[in-house]
Every structure is written in structure tokens, then in C-alpha cells.
CSV table of C-alpha atoms in Angstrom, one decimal:
chain,number,residue,atom,x,y,z
A,24,THR,CA,-10.7,18.9,0.6
A,25,GLU,CA,-10.0,22.4,-0.9
A,26,GLY,CA,-6.3,23.2,-1.2
A,27,PHE,CA,-5.0,19.7,-0.6
A,28,GLU,CA,-3.6,17.1,-3.0
A,29,PHE,CA,-3.9,13.4,-2.4
A,30,CYS,CA,-2.0,10.4,-3.8
A,31,LEU,CA,-3.5,6.9,-3.9
A,32,LEU,CA,-1.7,3.8,-5.1
A,33,LEU,CA,-4.0,1.1,-6.4
A,34,GLU,CA,-2.7,-2.3,-7.4
A,35,PHE,CA,-5.4,-3.8,-9.7
A,36,PHE,CA,-5.8,-7.5,-10.2
A,37,ARG,CA,-4.6,-7.2,-13.8
A,38,ARG,CA,-3.3,-4.5,-16.0
A,39,VAL,CA,-5.3,-1.5,-16.9
A,40,GLU,CA,-4.7,0.8,-19.9
A,41,SER,CA,-1.9,3.1,-18.7
A,42,SER,CA,-1.1,5.3,-21.8
A,43,PRO,CA,-2.3,7.9,-22.1
A,44,LEU,CA,-3.9,8.6,-18.7
A,45,SER,CA,-7.1,9.9,-20.3
A,46,GLU,CA,-7.6,6.4,-21.8
A,47,SER,CA,-7.0,4.7,-18.5
A,48,VAL,CA,-9.3,6.8,-16.3
A,49,THR,CA,-12.0,7.5,-18.8
A,50,LYS,CA,-14.2,9.3,-16.3
A,51,ILE,CA,-13.7,10.9,-12.9
A,52,ALA,CA,-16.8,12.1,-10.9
A,53,LYS,CA,-17.3,13.3,-7.4
A,54,ARG,CA,-20.4,11.9,-5.6
A,55,LYS,CA,-20.9,13.2,-2.0
A,56,ASP,CA,-17.9,11.7,-0.1
A,57,GLU,CA,-16.9,9.4,-3.0
A,58,VAL,CA,-14.7,9.6,-6.1
A,59,VAL,CA,-15.9,7.5,-9.0
A,60,LEU,CA,-13.3,6.3,-11.6
A,61,THR,CA,-14.1,4.5,-14.8
A,62,ILE,CA,-11.1,2.4,-15.6
A,63,THR,CA,-10.2,0.7,-19.0
A,64,LYS,CA,-8.9,-2.8,-18.6
A,65,LYS,CA,-5.9,-3.7,-20.7
A,66,TRP,CA,-7.7,-6.7,-22.2
A,67,HIS,CA,-11.4,-6.6,-21.8
A,68,TRP,CA,-11.9,-10.4,-22.1
A,69,LEU,CA,-9.4,-11.5,-19.4
A,70,TYR,CA,-11.1,-12.7,-16.3
A,71,TRP,CA,-11.0,-10.6,-13.1
A,72,PRO,CA,-12.5,-12.4,-10.0
A,73,ARG,CA,-11.8,-9.3,-7.9
A,74,LEU,CA,-10.6,-5.7,-8.2
A,75,HIS,CA,-7.3,-5.8,-6.2
A,76,ARG,CA,-4.1,-7.7,-6.8
A,77,SER,CA,-3.9,-8.9,-3.3
A,78,PRO,CA,-6.9,-10.4,-1.5
A,79,SER,CA,-5.6,-8.7,1.7
A,80,ASP,CA,-5.1,-5.3,0.2
A,81,PRO,CA,-5.8,-2.8,3.0
A,82,LEU,CA,-7.7,-0.6,0.5
A,83,ARG,CA,-10.2,-3.3,-0.3
A,84,SER,CA,-12.7,-2.0,2.3
A,85,LYS,CA,-12.5,1.5,0.9
A,86,VAL,CA,-12.0,1.0,-2.9
A,87,GLY,CA,-14.5,-1.3,-4.6
A,88,VAL,CA,-16.6,-2.0,-7.7
A,89,ASP,CA,-19.8,-0.3,-8.5
A,90,TRP,CA,-21.6,-3.6,-9.6
A,91,LYS,CA,-24.4,-1.6,-11.3
A,92,ARG,CA,-21.8,-0.5,-13.9
A,93,TRP,CA,-19.6,-3.6,-14.0
A,94,LYS,CA,-19.5,-5.4,-17.4
A,95,ALA,CA,-18.6,-9.1,-17.0
A,96,GLU,CA,-16.2,-10.7,-19.4
A,97,ASP,CA,-18.9,-13.1,-20.7
A,98,ASP,CA,-21.1,-10.2,-21.7
A,99,GLU,CA,-19.0,-9.9,-24.8
A,100,GLU,CA,-20.5,-11.6,-27.9
A,101,GLY,CA,-19.2,-15.1,-28.1
A,102,GLY,CA,-17.1,-14.6,-24.9
A,103,THR,CA,-16.4,-17.0,-22.1
A,104,LEU,CA,-15.3,-16.4,-18.5
A,105,ALA,CA,-11.8,-17.9,-19.0
A,106,ALA,CA,-9.7,-19.4,-21.7
A,107,ALA,CA,-9.0,-23.1,-21.2
A,108,GLY,CA,-5.6,-23.6,-19.5
A,109,GLU,CA,-5.1,-19.8,-19.1
A,110,ASP,CA,-7.4,-18.5,-16.3
A,111,ASP,CA,-9.1,-21.6,-15.1
A,112,GLU,CA,-7.6,-21.5,-11.6
A,113,TRP,CA,-9.3,-18.1,-11.0
A,114,LEU,CA,-12.7,-19.6,-11.4
A,115,ASP,CA,-12.0,-21.5,-8.2
A,116,ASP,CA,-13.6,-19.4,-5.4
A,117,GLU,CA,-11.0,-20.4,-2.8
A,118,VAL,CA,-8.1,-19.5,-5.1
A,119,ALA,CA,-9.7,-16.2,-6.0
A,120,ALA,CA,-10.2,-15.4,-2.3
A,121,THR,CA,-6.7,-16.2,-1.1
A,122,LYS,CA,-4.1,-16.1,-3.9
A,123,VAL,CA,-2.1,-12.9,-4.8
A,124,ALA,CA,-2.4,-12.2,-8.5
A,125,SER,CA,0.8,-12.5,-10.6
A,126,PHE,CA,1.0,-12.3,-14.3
A,127,PRO,CA,4.7,-11.9,-15.3
A,128,GLU,CA,3.9,-12.1,-19.0
A,129,GLU,CA,1.8,-9.0,-18.7
A,130,GLU,CA,4.4,-6.9,-16.8
A,131,TYR,CA,6.1,-4.8,-19.5
A,132,ASP,CA,6.3,-1.1,-20.1
A,133,ASP,CA,4.4,0.0,-23.2
A,134,ASP,CA,4.4,3.8,-22.6
A,135,ALA,CA,6.5,4.2,-25.8
A,136,VAL,CA,3.7,2.6,-27.8
A,137,PRO,CA,0.9,5.2,-27.6
A,138,LEU,CA,-2.7,4.1,-27.9
A,139,LEU,CA,-4.3,6.2,-30.6
A,140,ASP,CA,-7.9,6.9,-31.5
A,141,GLY,CA,-9.2,7.8,-34.9
A,142,SER,CA,-8.9,11.5,-34.4
A,143,GLN,CA,-5.2,11.3,-33.5
A,144,LEU,CA,-4.1,8.9,-36.2
A,145,THR,CA,-3.5,11.3,-39.1
A,146,SER,CA,-1.4,13.8,-37.1
A,147,HIS,CA,0.7,10.9,-35.6
A,148,LEU,CA,1.4,9.4,-39.0
A,149,GLU,CA,2.4,12.8,-40.3
A,150,GLY,CA,4.8,13.4,-37.4
A,151,THR,CA,7.3,10.7,-38.2
A,152,ASP,CA,9.1,9.4,-41.3
A,153,LEU,CA,8.0,5.8,-40.6
A,154,THR,CA,5.2,4.5,-38.3
A,155,LEU,CA,4.5,0.8,-37.5
A,156,LEU,CA,0.9,0.6,-36.5
A,157,LEU,CA,-0.7,-2.4,-34.6
A,158,CYS,CA,-4.4,-2.7,-35.3
A,159,PHE,CA,-5.8,-5.0,-32.6
A,160,GLU,CA,-8.9,-5.9,-30.7
A,161,ARG,CA,-9.0,-5.4,-27.0
A,162,SER,CA,-12.6,-6.7,-26.4
A,163,ARG,CA,-12.3,-10.0,-28.1
A,164,ARG,CA,-10.0,-12.9,-27.2
A,165,CYS,CA,-6.8,-12.5,-29.3
A,166,ARG,CA,-3.7,-14.2,-28.1
A,167,GLY,CA,-1.7,-12.9,-31.0
A,168,CYS,CA,-2.6,-9.3,-30.1
A,169,ARG,CA,-1.2,-9.8,-26.6
A,170,GLN,CA,2.0,-11.4,-27.9
A,171,LEU,CA,2.6,-8.6,-30.5
A,172,SER,CA,1.9,-5.9,-27.9
A,173,ARG,CA,4.6,-7.2,-25.7
A,174,LEU,CA,7.1,-7.5,-28.6
A,175,LEU,CA,6.4,-4.0,-29.9
A,176,ALA,CA,6.8,-2.6,-26.4
A,177,HIS,CA,10.3,-4.0,-26.3
A,178,VAL,CA,11.2,-2.7,-29.7
A,179,ALA,CA,9.7,0.7,-29.0
A,180,ALA,CA,11.9,1.1,-25.9
A,181,GLN,CA,15.0,0.4,-28.0
A,182,ILE,CA,14.1,3.0,-30.7
A,183,ASP,CA,12.9,5.7,-28.3
A,184,GLY,CA,15.8,8.0,-29.4
A,185,GLU,CA,14.6,7.9,-33.0
A,186,ARG,CA,11.8,10.4,-32.5
A,187,GLY,CA,10.7,12.1,-35.7
A,188,LYS,CA,12.1,9.2,-37.7
A,189,LEU,CA,10.5,6.1,-36.4
A,190,SER,CA,7.5,5.4,-34.1
A,191,ILE,CA,5.4,2.4,-33.1
A,192,ALA,CA,1.7,2.9,-32.1
A,193,ARG,CA,-1.4,0.9,-31.7
A,194,ILE,CA,-5.1,1.4,-32.3
A,195,ASP,CA,-8.1,-0.6,-30.9
A,196,GLY,CA,-10.0,-1.6,-34.0
A,197,ASP,CA,-13.3,-2.2,-32.2
A,198,ALA,CA,-13.3,1.3,-30.7
A,199,ASN,CA,-12.3,2.9,-34.0
A,200,PHE,CA,-14.5,1.3,-36.7
A,201,GLU,CA,-14.5,4.2,-39.1
A,202,ALA,CA,-10.7,4.5,-39.0
A,203,MET,CA,-10.4,0.8,-39.7
A,204,LYS,CA,-12.8,1.1,-42.5
A,205,ARG,CA,-10.7,3.8,-44.1
A,206,LEU,CA,-7.6,1.7,-43.8
A,207,HIS,CA,-9.4,-1.4,-45.1
A,208,VAL,CA,-8.5,-3.4,-42.0
A,209,THR,CA,-10.7,-6.4,-41.8
A,210,SER,CA,-8.9,-8.9,-39.5
A,211,TYR,CA,-6.7,-8.7,-36.3
A,212,PRO,CA,-4.0,-8.4,-35.4
A,213,GLN,CA,-2.7,-6.5,-38.3
A,214,LEU,CA,0.6,-4.6,-38.6
A,215,ARG,CA,0.9,-1.8,-41.1
A,216,LEU,CA,3.8,0.5,-42.1
A,217,PHE,CA,3.1,4.1,-42.9
A,218,PHE,CA,5.6,6.4,-44.6
A,219,ARG,CA,5.4,10.2,-44.2
A,220,ASP,CA,5.0,10.6,-48.0
A,221,GLY,CA,1.7,8.6,-47.8
A,222,GLY,CA,3.1,5.2,-48.8
A,223,THR,CA,1.8,2.2,-46.8
A,224,PHE,CA,1.9,-1.6,-46.8
A,225,ASP,CA,1.1,-4.5,-44.6
A,226,VAL,CA,3.7,-6.4,-42.6
A,227,ASP,CA,3.2,-10.2,-42.4
A,228,VAL,CA,2.7,-10.9,-38.7
A,229,SER,CA,3.6,-14.6,-39.2
A,230,GLN,CA,7.1,-13.7,-40.4
A,231,ILE,CA,8.1,-11.8,-37.3
A,232,ARG,CA,10.3,-14.1,-35.2
A,233,ASP,CA,11.7,-11.8,-32.5
A,234,SER,CA,12.4,-8.2,-31.6
A,235,ARG,CA,15.9,-8.2,-33.1
A,236,GLN,CA,14.6,-9.2,-36.5
A,237,LEU,CA,11.8,-6.6,-36.4
A,238,MET,CA,14.3,-3.8,-35.4
A,239,ALA,CA,16.6,-4.7,-38.3
A,240,TYR,CA,13.6,-4.7,-40.7
A,241,LEU,CA,12.4,-1.3,-39.5
A,242,ALA,CA,16.0,0.1,-39.9
A,243,SER,CA,16.2,-1.2,-43.4
A,244,GLN,CA,12.9,0.6,-44.3
A,245,LEU,CA,14.4,3.9,-43.1
A,246,THR,CA,17.5,3.4,-45.4
A,247,PRO,CA,17.0,5.1,-48.8
A,248,ALA,CA,16.8,2.7,-51.7
A,249,PHE,CA,19.4,4.9,-53.5
A,250,GLU,CA,21.5,8.0,-52.9
A,251,GLU,CA,22.3,10.7,-55.4
A,252,ALA,CA,26.0,11.2,-56.1
A,253,SER,CA,27.1,14.7,-57.2
A,254,THR,CA,30.8,13.8,-57.9
A,255,ALA,CA,32.7,10.9,-59.3
A,256,GLU,CA,34.4,10.3,-55.9
A,257,GLU,CA,31.0,9.6,-54.3
A,258,LEU,CA,30.2,6.8,-56.7
């Protein structure tokens, strides 16, 4: 309706990409008395038996899926409906029809870890002294990618006051093949440090134990290897 603003709260079954908004709602179109949204799932391969978090959501009769456009999780090359021991229960029709979805391990704020595309990468790297970049795959099953995303979100929230000095970002390798080719990224997940002066090197993912260790490591990379002394007293 002209001149009116509306707000609608949708609780999806699982997380959708929330940062930035343009990456979450990739398309908005009006069709007669309908609004069509194209939403990007946080992890393409995780199973969704329905759209809404609650099977009794009052909006389920008004907000639904356009099944002509739906892409099932097993459409991905080599994909399966659910990982053994992870999503098995949601394959049960009775559970899917009655149980409220709850995934505590997926409930974290990653707004401080922007999702970049190839066109944004260079300007982002040039905007901070040091950038830790996570190269990951959203479309293929990657448990390590999910674990790292959660850890980096926690660290990014702690360093939010270091804008201009330190940043953490992520990029979907599958969606940015040319950028990954330029960076010589061939496997996922991969963490890489970028310095403003153009220096770069890989971070061994297997050596990261927790967020405290990673924060200490990043702080050490910001500390100059040496400082110039102009007087004898400074030595």
C-alpha cells in the first residue's frame, strides 16, 4: 500500500545469511498481491524439512515456499539429505511436523565478520592494517567451516574496537571462483592473513585451539618486529 511501511518477523527453520542484508535477501519482487523473497541459507547443505522454526507458526499459512524454485539439499553434487548423527531426526515426518527447531550451536552473532564477494575483497584488505580472511564453502558439507565461523564470530566481537587496525572477514569460495584462483586457494576451510603492505601468509587451521589463543596471535602480528630508537634513553 502506498505511503505505508510494514514490518514482518520471520523465524526460519535454520539460519539464513544475515550480513549484509543484500546477501540474505538476494531478490525482492512484487507479484500481484504477493512479495517474493529469495533467501540465502547460512549453510546450503543443512537439511530443512520446512520453512518455519515452529510447526505452529501463525504465519505458515501466509508465508511459504515456491516449490518451483526450491533447490533441495541433495541436488548438490555428492550431497545427501542429512549427515549421519546430525540431522537424522528431521528425516522423520512426525518429528518434522511437530517439533520446534532448536540449534544452539548455530545461534551466534557474526555481523562483525562481513561476507565479502570478489569485487569487495581488495578494498576491504586495503582498509585495515591486518585482515584475517576465512575462505570457506557454504554449498558443500564442511564441519570445519562451521566451527571456524563460530570461533571467528566470537573473536571479531572482542576486537570490534580495533577498526582500521584489525578485521576478520569471510568469503564463499564456491561463489567467488576467480578470487580464489587469484589467491591460489585450493582447499577449504583456509585462513589467510593479509597485511596492508601486501604481505600475506596462511594460518594453520589445525593449530587453532580456542578464541583466546587466536586473539593473542593476531595481537602479536600487529606488534612491530622492531622499533626505531632515536635517543640512547629509548634503547
